[in-house]
Coordinates of C-alpha atoms in Angstrom, one line a residue:
X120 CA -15.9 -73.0 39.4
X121 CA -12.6 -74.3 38.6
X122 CA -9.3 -71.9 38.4
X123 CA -6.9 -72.5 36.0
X124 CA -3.3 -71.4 36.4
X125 CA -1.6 -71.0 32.9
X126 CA 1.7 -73.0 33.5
X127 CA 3.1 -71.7 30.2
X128 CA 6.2 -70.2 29.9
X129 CA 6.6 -66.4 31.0
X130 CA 9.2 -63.9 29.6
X131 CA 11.8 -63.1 31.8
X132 CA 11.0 -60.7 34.7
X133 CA 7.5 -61.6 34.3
X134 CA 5.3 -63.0 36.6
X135 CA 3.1 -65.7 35.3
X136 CA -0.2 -67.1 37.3
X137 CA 1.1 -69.7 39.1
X138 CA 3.7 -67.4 41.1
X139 CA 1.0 -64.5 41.2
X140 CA -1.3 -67.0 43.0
X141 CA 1.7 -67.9 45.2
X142 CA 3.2 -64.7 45.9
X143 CA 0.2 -63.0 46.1
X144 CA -3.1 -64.3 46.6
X145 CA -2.0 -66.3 49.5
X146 CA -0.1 -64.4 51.3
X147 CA -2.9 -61.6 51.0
X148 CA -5.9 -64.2 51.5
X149 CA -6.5 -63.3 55.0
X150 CA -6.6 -60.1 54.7
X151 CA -8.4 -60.0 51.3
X152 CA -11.5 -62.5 52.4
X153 CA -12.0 -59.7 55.1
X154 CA -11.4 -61.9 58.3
X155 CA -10.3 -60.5 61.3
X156 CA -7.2 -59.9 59.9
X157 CA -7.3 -56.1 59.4
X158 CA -3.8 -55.3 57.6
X159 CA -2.2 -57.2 55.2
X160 CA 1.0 -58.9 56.4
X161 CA 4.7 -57.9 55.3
X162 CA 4.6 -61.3 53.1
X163 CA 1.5 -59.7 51.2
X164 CA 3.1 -56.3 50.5
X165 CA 6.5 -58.1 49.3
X166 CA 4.4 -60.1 46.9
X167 CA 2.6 -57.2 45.8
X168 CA 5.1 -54.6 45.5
X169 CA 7.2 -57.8 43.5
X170 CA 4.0 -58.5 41.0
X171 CA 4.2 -54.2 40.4
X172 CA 7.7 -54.5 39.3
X173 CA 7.2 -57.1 36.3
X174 CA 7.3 -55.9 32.8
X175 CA 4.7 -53.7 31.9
X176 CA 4.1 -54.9 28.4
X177 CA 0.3 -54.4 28.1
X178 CA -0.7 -57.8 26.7
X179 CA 1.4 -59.4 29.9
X180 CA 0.0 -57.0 32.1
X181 CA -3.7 -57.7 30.6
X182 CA -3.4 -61.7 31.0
X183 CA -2.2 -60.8 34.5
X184 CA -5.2 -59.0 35.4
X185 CA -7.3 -61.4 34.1
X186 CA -5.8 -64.1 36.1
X187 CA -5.8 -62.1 39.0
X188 CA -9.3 -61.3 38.6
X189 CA -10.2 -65.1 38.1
X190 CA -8.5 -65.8 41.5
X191 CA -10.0 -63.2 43.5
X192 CA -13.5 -64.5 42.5
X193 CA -13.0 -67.9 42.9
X194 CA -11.4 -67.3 46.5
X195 CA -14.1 -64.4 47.1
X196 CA -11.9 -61.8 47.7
X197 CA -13.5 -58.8 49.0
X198 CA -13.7 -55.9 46.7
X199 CA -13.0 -53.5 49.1
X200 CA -10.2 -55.1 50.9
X201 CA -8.8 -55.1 47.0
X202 CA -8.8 -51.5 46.7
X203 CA -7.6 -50.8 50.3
X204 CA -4.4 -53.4 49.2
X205 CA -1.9 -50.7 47.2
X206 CA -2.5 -48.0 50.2
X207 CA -1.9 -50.2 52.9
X208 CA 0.9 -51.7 51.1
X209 CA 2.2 -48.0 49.9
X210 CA 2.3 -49.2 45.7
X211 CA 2.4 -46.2 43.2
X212 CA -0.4 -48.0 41.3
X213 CA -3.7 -49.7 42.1
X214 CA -3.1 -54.2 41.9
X215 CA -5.8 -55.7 40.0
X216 CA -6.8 -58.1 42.6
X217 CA -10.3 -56.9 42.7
X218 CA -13.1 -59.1 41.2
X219 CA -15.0 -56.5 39.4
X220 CA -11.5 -55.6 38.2
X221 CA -12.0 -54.1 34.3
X222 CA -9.2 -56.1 32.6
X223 CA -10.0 -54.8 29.2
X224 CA -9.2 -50.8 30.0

């Protein structure tokens, strides 16, 4: 499987996939492949609680979620780890790092 980052330009105080895979997915890659790791680290709850702050326009937050979806499959992110992520990391709403993650609701 190959991932493919969208490098296009993002509207200001946007996120785009590159910065999501960055900010997010690595920093939270421990935790989310379930290794030992049992928490996810400070780094992973800034870059979450950062991606929750971008501009909620739906179509933005849709291609988000589909990105973030891609990523979590192609890095095998557990699903469960995914949904323990917003808890642990104390967001008001779920991140759609999960790759069973509905992107069209």
């Amino acid at each position: 499987m190959i991932l493919i980052l969208n490098a296009t330009a993002s509207p200001p105080n946007f996120m785009n996939c590159q910065e999501a895979f960055d900010q997010v997915a690595i920093p939270c890659k421990p935790f989310l492949q379930r290794t030992s790791v049992t928490s996810p680290s400070q780094t992973c709850c800034e870059g979450a609680k950062l991606l929750m702050k971008q501009d909620n326009a739906p179509e933005l937050r849709k291609g988000l979620c589909f990105c973030l979806r891609s990523i979590a499959i192609y890095l095998k992110f557990d699903p469960d780890r995914a949904k323990q992520l917003s808890p642990l990391c104390k967001l008001d709403v779920p991140i759609p790092i999960d790759p069973n993650e509905d992107c069209n609701s």
